[in-house]
XYZ file of C-alpha atoms in Angstrom:
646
model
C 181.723 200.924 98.330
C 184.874 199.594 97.340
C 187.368 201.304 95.128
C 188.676 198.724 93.250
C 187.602 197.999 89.226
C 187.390 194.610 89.129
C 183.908 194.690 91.273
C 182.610 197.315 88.675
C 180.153 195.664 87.393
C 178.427 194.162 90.435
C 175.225 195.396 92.444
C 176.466 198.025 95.086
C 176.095 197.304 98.791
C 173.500 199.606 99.246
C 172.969 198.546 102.913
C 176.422 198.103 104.110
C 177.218 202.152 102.837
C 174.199 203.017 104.607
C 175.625 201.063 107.899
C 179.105 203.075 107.200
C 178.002 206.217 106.319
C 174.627 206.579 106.684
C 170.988 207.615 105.173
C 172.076 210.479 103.281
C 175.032 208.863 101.275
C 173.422 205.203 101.152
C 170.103 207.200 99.415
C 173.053 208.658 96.915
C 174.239 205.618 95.435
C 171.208 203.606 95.843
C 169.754 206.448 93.178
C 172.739 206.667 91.548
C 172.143 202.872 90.831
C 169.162 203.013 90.009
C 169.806 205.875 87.058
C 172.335 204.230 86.204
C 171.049 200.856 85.817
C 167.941 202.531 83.625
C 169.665 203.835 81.188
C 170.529 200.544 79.312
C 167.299 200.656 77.440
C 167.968 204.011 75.944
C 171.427 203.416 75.165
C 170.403 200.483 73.471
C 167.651 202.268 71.768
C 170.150 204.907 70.733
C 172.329 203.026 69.249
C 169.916 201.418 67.268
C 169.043 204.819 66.184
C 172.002 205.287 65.265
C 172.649 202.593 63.139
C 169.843 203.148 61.529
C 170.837 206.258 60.387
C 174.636 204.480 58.872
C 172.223 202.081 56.927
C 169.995 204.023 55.430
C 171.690 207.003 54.805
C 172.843 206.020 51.052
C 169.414 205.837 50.661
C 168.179 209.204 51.784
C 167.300 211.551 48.500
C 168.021 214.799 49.966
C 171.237 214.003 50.897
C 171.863 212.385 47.518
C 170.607 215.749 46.157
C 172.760 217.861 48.145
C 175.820 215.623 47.330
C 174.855 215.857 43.473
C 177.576 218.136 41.645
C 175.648 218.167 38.179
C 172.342 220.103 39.964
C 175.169 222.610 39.853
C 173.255 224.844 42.700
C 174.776 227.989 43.546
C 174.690 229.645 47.039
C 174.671 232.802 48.240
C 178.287 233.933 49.863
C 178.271 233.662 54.021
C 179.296 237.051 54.292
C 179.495 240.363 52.534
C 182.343 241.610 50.588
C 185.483 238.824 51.048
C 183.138 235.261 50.723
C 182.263 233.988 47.442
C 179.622 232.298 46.222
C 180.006 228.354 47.106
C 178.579 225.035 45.820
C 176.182 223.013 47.628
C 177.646 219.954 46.937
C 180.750 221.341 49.511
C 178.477 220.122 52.112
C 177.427 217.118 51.394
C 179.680 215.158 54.188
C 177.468 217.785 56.426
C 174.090 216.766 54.930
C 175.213 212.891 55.472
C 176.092 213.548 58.831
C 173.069 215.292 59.820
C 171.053 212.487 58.620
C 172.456 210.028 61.320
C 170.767 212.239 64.008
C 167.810 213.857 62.192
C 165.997 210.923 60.704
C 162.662 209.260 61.286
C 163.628 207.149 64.065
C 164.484 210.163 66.072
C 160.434 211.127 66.538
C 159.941 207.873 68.139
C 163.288 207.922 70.376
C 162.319 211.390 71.790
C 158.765 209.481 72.853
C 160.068 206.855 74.026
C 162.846 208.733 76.031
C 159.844 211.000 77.357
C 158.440 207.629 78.947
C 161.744 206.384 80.209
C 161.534 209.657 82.351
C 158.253 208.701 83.793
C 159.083 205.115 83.993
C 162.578 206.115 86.024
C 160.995 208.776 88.299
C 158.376 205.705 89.208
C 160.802 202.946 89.601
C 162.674 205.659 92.041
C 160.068 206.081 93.964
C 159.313 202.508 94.613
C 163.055 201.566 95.277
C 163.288 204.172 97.495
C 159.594 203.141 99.095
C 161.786 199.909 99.964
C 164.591 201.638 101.593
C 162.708 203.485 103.769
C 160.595 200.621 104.876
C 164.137 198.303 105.537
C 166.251 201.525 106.689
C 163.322 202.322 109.507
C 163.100 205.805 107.818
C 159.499 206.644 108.350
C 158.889 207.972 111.192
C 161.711 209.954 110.476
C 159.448 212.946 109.038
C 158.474 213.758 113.126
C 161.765 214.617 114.071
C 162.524 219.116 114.419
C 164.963 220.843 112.964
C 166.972 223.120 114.967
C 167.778 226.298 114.020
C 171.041 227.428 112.616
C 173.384 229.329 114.568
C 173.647 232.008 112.259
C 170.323 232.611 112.029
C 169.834 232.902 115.920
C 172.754 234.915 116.118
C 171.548 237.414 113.332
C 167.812 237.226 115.373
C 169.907 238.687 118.124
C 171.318 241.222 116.506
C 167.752 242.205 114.514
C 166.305 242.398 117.730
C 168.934 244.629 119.490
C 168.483 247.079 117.193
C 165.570 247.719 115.260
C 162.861 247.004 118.881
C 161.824 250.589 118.639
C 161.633 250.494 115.235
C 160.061 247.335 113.809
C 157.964 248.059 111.536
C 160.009 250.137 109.240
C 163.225 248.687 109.780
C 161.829 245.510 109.342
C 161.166 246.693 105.634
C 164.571 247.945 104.997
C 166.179 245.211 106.667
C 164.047 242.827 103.875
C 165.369 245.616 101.376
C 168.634 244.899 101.974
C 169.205 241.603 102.518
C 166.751 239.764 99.555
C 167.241 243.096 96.764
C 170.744 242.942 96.368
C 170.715 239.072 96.343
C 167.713 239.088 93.171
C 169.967 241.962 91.581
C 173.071 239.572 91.797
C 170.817 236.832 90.267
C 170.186 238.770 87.394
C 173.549 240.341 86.971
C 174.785 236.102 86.613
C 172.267 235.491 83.738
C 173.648 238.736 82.189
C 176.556 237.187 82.309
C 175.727 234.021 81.373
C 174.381 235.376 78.150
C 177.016 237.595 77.743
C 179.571 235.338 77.757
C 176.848 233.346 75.379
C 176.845 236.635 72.719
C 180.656 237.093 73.185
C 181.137 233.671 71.891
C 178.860 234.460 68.833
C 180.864 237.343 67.725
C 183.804 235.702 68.017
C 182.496 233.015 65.529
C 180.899 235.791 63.123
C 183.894 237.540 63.260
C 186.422 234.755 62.831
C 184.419 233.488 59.786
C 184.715 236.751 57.599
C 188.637 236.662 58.420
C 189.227 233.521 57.743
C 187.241 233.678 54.276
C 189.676 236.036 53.065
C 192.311 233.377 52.655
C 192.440 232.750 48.865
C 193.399 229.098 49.200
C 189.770 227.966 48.333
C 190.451 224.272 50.396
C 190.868 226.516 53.219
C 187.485 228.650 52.371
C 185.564 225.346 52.059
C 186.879 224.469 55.686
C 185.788 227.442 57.149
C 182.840 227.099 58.688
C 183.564 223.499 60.370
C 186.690 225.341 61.368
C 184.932 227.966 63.443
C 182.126 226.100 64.554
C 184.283 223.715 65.797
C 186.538 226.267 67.484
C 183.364 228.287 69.171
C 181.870 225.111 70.583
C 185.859 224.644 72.412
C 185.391 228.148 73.738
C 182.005 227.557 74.662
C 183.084 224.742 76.676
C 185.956 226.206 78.750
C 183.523 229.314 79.589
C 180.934 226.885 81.036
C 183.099 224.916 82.998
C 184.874 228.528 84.643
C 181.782 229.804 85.392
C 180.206 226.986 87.182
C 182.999 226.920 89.729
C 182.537 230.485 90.062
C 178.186 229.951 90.219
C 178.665 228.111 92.771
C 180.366 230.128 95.195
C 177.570 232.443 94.497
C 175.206 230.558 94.866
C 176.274 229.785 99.154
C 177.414 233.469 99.704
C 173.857 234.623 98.199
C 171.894 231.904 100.531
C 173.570 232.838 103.655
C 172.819 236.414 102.835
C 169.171 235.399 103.204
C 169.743 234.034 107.089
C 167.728 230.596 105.894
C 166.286 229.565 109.907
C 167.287 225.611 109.805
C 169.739 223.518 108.007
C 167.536 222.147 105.740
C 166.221 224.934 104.637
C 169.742 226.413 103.938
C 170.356 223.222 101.775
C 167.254 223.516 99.966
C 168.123 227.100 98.734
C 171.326 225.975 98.316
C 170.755 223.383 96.329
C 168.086 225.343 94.113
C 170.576 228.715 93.546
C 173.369 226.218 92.833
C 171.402 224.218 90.165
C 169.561 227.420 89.007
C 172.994 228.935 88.002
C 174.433 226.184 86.810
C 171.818 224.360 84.437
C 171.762 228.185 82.941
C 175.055 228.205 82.251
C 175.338 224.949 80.811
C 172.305 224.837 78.553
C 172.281 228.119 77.609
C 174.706 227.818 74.814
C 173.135 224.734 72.982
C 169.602 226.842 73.616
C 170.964 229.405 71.222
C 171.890 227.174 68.485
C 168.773 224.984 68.925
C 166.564 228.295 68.750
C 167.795 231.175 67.907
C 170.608 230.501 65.235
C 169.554 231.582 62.095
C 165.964 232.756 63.128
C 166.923 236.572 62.932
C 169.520 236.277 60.672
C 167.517 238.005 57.393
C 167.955 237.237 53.555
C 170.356 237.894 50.768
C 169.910 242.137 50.363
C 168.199 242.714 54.254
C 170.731 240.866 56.712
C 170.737 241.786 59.961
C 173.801 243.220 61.480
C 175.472 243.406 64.568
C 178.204 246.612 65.179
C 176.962 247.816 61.980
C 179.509 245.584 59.904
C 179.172 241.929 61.147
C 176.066 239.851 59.545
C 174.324 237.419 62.232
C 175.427 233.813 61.778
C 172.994 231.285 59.443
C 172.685 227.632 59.557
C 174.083 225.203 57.522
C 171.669 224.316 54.641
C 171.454 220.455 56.276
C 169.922 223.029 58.828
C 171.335 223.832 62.456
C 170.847 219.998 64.260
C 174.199 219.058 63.124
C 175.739 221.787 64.709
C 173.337 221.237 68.033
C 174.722 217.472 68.304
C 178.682 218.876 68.027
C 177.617 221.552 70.613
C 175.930 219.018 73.178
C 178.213 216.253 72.849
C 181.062 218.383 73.206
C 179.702 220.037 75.989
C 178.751 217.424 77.782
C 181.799 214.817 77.535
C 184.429 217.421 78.278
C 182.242 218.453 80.686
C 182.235 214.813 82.499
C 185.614 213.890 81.895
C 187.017 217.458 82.779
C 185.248 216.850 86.104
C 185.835 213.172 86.560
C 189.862 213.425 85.933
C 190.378 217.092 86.807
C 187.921 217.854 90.313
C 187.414 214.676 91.538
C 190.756 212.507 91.191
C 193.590 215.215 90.054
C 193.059 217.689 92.218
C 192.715 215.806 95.357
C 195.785 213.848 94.867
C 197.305 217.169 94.638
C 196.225 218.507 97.427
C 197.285 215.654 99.834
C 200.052 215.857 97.949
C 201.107 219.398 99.033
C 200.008 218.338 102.650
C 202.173 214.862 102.678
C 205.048 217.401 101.418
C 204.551 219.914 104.222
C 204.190 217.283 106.650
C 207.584 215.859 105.987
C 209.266 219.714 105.827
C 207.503 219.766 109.081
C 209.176 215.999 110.757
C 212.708 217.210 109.139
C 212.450 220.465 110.972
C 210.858 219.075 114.425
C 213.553 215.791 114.081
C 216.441 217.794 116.244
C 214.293 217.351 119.079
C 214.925 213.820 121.018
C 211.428 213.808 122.090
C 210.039 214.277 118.861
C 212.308 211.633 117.088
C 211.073 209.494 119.866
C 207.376 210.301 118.464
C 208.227 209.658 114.726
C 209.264 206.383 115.608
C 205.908 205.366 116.953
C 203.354 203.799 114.802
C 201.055 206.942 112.952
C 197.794 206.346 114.249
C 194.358 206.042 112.325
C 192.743 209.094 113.326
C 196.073 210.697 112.318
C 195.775 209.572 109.143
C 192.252 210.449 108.757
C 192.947 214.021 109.503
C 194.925 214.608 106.533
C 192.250 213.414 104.580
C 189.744 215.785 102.660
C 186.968 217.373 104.651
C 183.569 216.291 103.506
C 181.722 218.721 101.585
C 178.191 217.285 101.324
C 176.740 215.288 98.561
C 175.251 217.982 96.769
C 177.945 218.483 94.604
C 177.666 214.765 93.452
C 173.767 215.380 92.959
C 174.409 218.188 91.238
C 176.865 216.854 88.639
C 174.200 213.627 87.905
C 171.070 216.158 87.360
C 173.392 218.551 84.816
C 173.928 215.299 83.417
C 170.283 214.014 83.140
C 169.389 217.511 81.928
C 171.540 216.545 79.213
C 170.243 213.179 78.058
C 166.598 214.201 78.304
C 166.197 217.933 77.190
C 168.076 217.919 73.767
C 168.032 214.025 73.062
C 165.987 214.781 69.754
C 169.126 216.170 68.212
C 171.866 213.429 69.759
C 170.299 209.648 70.514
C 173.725 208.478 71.573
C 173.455 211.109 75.229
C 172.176 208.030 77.250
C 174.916 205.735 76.047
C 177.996 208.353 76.582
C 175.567 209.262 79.943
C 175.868 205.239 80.775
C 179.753 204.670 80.158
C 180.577 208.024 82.014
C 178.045 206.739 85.331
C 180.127 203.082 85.121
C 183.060 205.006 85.997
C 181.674 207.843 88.260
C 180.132 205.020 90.212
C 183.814 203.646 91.256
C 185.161 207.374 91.364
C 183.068 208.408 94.123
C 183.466 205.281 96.159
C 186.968 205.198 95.981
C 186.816 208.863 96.887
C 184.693 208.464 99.755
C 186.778 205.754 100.812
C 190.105 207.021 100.399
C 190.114 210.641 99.871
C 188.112 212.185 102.437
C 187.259 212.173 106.279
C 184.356 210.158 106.958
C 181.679 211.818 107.267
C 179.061 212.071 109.956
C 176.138 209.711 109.331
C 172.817 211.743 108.521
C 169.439 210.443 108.518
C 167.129 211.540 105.795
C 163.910 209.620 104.664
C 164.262 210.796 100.570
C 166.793 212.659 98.096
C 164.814 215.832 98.805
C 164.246 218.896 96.486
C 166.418 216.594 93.829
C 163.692 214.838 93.210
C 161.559 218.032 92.367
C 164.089 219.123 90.199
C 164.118 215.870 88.491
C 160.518 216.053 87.926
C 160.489 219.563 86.347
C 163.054 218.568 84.027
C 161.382 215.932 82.730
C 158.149 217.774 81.915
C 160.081 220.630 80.306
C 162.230 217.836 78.453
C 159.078 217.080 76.606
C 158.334 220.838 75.282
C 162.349 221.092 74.341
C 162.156 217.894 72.122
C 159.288 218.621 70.976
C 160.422 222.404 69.541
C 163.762 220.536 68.673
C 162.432 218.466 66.461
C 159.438 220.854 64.724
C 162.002 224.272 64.236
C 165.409 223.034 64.316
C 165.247 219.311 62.486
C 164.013 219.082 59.065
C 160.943 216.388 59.862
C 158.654 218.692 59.278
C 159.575 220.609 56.203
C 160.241 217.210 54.766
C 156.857 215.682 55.833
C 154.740 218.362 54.525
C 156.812 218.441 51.302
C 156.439 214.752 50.774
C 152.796 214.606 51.166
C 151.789 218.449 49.874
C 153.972 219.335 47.197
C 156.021 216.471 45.680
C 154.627 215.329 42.340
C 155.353 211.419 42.908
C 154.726 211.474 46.633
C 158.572 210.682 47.467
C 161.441 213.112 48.727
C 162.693 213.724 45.091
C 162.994 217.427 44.487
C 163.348 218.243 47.988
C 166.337 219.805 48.037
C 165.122 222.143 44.822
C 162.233 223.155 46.905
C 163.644 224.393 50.156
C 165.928 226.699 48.251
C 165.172 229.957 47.881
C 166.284 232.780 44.443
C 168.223 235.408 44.807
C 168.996 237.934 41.964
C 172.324 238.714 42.340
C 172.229 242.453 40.617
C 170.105 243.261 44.459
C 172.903 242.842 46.152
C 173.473 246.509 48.086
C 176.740 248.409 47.578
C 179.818 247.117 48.766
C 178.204 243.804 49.749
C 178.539 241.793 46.718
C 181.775 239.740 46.396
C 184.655 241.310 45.584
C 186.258 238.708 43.601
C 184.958 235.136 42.742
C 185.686 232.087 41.223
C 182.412 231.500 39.897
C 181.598 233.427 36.936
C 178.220 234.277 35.307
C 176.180 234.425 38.466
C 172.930 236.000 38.045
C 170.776 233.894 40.694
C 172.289 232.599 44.021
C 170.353 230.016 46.753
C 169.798 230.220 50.222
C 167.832 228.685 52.576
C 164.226 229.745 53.216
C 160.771 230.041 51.702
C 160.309 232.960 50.345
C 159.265 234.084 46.315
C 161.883 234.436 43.537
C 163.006 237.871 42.372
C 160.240 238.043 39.152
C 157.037 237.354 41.203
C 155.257 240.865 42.100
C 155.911 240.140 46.187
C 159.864 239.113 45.580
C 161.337 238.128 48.853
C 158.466 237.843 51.095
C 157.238 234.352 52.535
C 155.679 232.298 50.232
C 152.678 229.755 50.995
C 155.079 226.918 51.567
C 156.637 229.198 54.734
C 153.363 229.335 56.187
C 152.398 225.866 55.638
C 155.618 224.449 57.084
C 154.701 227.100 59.791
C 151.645 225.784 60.224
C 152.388 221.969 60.004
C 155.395 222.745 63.128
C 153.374 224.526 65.335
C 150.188 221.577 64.916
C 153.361 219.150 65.626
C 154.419 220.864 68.900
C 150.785 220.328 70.597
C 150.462 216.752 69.263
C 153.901 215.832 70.289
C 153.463 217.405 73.512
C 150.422 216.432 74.292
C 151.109 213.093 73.512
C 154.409 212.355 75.173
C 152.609 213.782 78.550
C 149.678 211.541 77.996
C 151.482 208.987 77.558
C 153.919 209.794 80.773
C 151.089 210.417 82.984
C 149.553 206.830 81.961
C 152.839 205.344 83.075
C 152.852 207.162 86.174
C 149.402 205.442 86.909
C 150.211 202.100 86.037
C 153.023 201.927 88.100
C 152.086 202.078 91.637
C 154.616 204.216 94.067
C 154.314 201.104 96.739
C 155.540 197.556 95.608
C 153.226 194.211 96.080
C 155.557 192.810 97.926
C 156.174 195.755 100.303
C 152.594 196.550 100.025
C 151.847 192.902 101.624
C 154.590 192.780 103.720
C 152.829 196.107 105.290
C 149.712 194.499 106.007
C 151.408 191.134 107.776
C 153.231 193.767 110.031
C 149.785 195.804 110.683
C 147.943 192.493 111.376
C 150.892 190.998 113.859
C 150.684 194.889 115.818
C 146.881 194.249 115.860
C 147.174 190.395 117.182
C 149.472 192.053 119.483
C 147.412 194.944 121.103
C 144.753 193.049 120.899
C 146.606 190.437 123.305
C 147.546 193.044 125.398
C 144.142 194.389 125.620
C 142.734 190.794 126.657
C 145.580 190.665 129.435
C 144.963 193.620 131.032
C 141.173 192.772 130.932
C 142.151 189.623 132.614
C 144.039 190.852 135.263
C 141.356 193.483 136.300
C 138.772 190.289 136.487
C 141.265 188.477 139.151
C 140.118 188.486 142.688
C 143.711 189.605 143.773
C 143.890 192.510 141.976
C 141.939 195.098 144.249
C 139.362 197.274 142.660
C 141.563 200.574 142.449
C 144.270 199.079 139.873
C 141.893 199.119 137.045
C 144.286 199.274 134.062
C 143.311 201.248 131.003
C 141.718 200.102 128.376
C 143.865 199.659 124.805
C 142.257 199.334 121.538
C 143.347 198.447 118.371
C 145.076 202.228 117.594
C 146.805 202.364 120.266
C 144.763 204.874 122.158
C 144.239 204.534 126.004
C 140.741 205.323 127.142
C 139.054 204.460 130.191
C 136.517 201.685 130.220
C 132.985 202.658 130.332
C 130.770 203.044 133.359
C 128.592 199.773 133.098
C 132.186 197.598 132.860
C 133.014 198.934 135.844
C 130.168 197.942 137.356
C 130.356 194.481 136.423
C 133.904 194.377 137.427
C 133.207 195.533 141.187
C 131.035 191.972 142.137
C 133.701 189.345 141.827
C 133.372 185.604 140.695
């Protein structure tokens, strides 16, 4: 790879990196390429999604309804005591905006992107069906691993000291080394959802201070304020915590003394990604599925430290807020890493070493012998040395599957992943070949035949994609709701009245002590909205779900098994059209299998003809060679006719 821009757009010389730097880093950027060059369809598709939302959003009744200030619908306050009640129509740039992402066209996109997963894992497997055949990789699966050194020296020291005592110290040594490593493991996703929680209270608590500003522009600005504000936080803790993940991740797989190298890397690899995808998912996992589920109603919230009520959604419903978390999240994730880890901080560091270097020459320059040296011309290797040490390509892996976790687990709630996903991969593509190139050592060439357990992992996110998008779009979008409305309960089979009928009574007079609003500018209250399905205050069962709750209920669990069931039907179909072997490999296999079978055969027929020659003497009888290669004797009877010559 080269690192300059202007060849950014050209194929990559797969085979030359793999002459340079062998197997394992030629496999990286030929799948690199490969993802990358896939996800022009979806980003194409996105945007059109997108669009489609700009057009047709003017014509979308519910958010015409929500933007209507003469329904004159009153909510219920966000919190108890300092908020007042509020006016829908204060949201209606929210409604418009979630609209863009949580429209029609998304169903189909999350399909389609559940085929594009098949349809990339299969065109992977072919490319790299080609690679092996033209790298000479497949025999490669007969070659040992040897063992690690650590692992023979801890087998040393095992056997020293527990050989009277196997059996039981055998137990406590497995005590002690795998225990405290699954205790540690658990300990990180306490944290991990700690740090999750921590940023929750922060946001509940931030929006019941800032309501008590009486500027009501402020109030009204609120919420974006400290959703906006929680999603920064959330972002800065996930990007700490995976530097610290994976340190843990190494010091917990060497405490489990893998025996080879590969099987280090493999636990490695799964720890590290493990940690990691936890940490960065878990955050938009909350707000996809549990914000707002436990939250209560008007008169029974549910409280946290006795004082703070659990945050709600928006009424345009908790997608918008899932988009700002993911896309947040994942492009200051990306260009953190890309400017930050991969170019800033290496120039840094040679930097600091160019700079002690010269303190160095100044210092050693009083020396004739020395100033003799510095005159000569700095040799390669010299350079080389102050180079970066080479770390591995799991860390590049590792950034690309966080990445692809990103584009196809939530892509239901933001179409435009694949296309930020694309421009991001355009650039990481020249990153790490000018990094390879110029920032550190060369490393040793290693020969593998695939991309390993990444492949797995790819695999297993794409099936668990499917079950994400498919619970993204029932519980957290309003499809659903909306579809059974429009063909259950609207009186003119259109979306008129929608708004109306997702909104919940509330009589204000059940407000418990101390909870009501203190002071508002909206007089003459007596009924408030919020957001459920539940009956008014003057039915006999007030504030218990009504029959729409359990038909919407209904209608998004029967959605979940058809989607599901029909994205993986329609993946596995795909995987069995597309063969893992190309024609043209597959033919160019057989020409090669029927040239080593014209050859053996010809060998066979020589040595057959030398053994009939009169000069040969009867003792030098070669073996026999048949078509697979197996050397067997000839039988009894040839032998025979071989002894009387002529």
């Amino acid at each position: 790879p080269q690192g300059n821009s202007k060849v950014m757009f050209k194929y990559q010389p797969v085979d030359l990196i793999r002459k340079y730097f062998g197997e394992q880093i030629g496999l990286y950027f030929a799948w690199l390429g490969v993802y990358t060059q896939l996800l022009i369809p979806p980003s194409v598709l996105g945007i059109i999604v997108f669009l489609y939302g700009i057009f047709t959003v003017d014509t979308n009744v519910p958010s015409l309804e929500t933007c209507d200030e003469n329904l004159n619908i009153t909510m219920c306050p966000l919190c108890d005591a300092v908020c007042d009640y509020w006016r829908l129509s204060t949201v209606c740039s929210l409604a418009r905006a979630s609209y863009l992402f949580d429209n029609g066209a998304t169903v189909f996109f999350a399909i389609f992107m559940s085929l594009w997963a098949a349809c990339f894992l299969e065109h992977w497997k072919r490319r790299q069906m080609c690679l092996k055949h033209t790298w000479d990789l497949t025999s490669l699966e007969d070659e040992e691993d040897e063992l690690r050194p650590e692992y023979e020296e801890a087998l040393q020291e095992k056997k020293a000291k527990l050989r009277a005592q196997a059996k039981k110290k055998g137990f406590l040594c497995f005590f002690l080394t795998n225990v405290p490593g699954l205790c540690f493991v658990d300990f990180q996703i306490f944290v991990t959802f700690s740090a999750v929680f921590g940023v929750v209270v922060y946001r509940i608590c931030m929006l019941s201070v800032w309501s008590m500003n009486p500027d009501p522009e402020a109030k009204a600005s609120v919420r974006m304020t400290v959703t906006t504000t929680g999603i920064i936080l959330n972002m800065l803790v996930v990007l700490v915590l995976e530097e610290v993940y994976g340190a843990i991740a190494v010091w917990l797989t060497e405490l489990e003394l893998p025996k080879t190298e590969e099987e280090f890397g493999e636990r490695l690899i799964f720890k590290s990604f493990f940690l990691k995808s936890m940490n960065a998912f878990a955050p938009i996992f909350y707000v996809a599925f549990f914000k707002g589920r436990f939250a209560g109603r008007p008169g029974d919230y549910v409280y946290i430290f006795e004082d703070y009520r659990m945050e709600e959604c928006a009424p345009p419903g908790c997608l918008i807020e899932l988009c700002i978390q993911l896309s947040m999240i994942m492009l200051g994730k990306q260009l953190i890493q890309n400017n930050v880890f991969e170019i800033l901080i290496p120039k840094l560091k040679k930097m600091y070493r160019t700079i002690q270097e010269e303190k160095g020459k100044k210092l050693a320059a009083e020396d004739e012998e020395n100033e003799k040296e510095e005159k000569r011309q700095k040799q390669q290797f010299d350079k080389d040395f102050t180079l970066e040490p080479f770390e591995g390509v799991s860390p590049e892996y590792m950034e690309m599957i966080i990445q692809y976790g990103f584009v196809s687990l939530f892509v239901a709630s933001f179409p435009l992943a694949p296309a930020f996903a694309l421009l991001n991969n355009v650039i990481e593509i020249r990153l790490d070949a000018a990094k390879f190139v110029t920032e550190i050592r060369r490393p040793d060439a290693v020969r593998c035949k695939d991309i390993g357990i990444w492949y797995n992992i790819l695999c297993g996110i794409s099936k668990f994609s499917v079950i994400t998008n498919a619970f993204v779009i029932s519980f957290t979008s309003e499809f659903v709701p909306r579809m059974v409305y429009q063909f259950m309960y609207s009186v003119n089979g259109t979306m008129s009245g929608y708004t109306e009928h997702s909104l919940s009574y509330f009589n204000v007079s059940n407000f418990p002590p101390g909870t009501a609003p203190t002071t508002t500018l909206i007089t003459g209250v007596n009924m408030c909205r919020y957001k459920d399905y539940r009956d008014p205050p003057w039915e006999p069962d007030a504030y218990t779900f009504s029959k729409q709750y359990w038909s919407v209920l209904a209608a998004r669990l029967a959605f979940v098994i058809f989607f599901q069931n029909l994205a993986m039907f329609l993946s596995m179909l795909v995987a069995w059209m597309i063969p893992d072997v190309p024609r043209s490999l597959r033919d160019q296999l057989k020409k090669e299998n029927m040239a080593l079978m014209e050859f053996l055969l010809n060998q066979d027929q020589e040595a057959r003809a030398k053994s009939h020659s009169p000069q040969c003497p009867t003792p030098c009888f070669p073996a026999s060679i048949d078509v697979l290669g197996d050397r067997n004797p000839p039988p009894p009877s040839e032998l025979k006719r071989n002894d009387t010559p002529g």
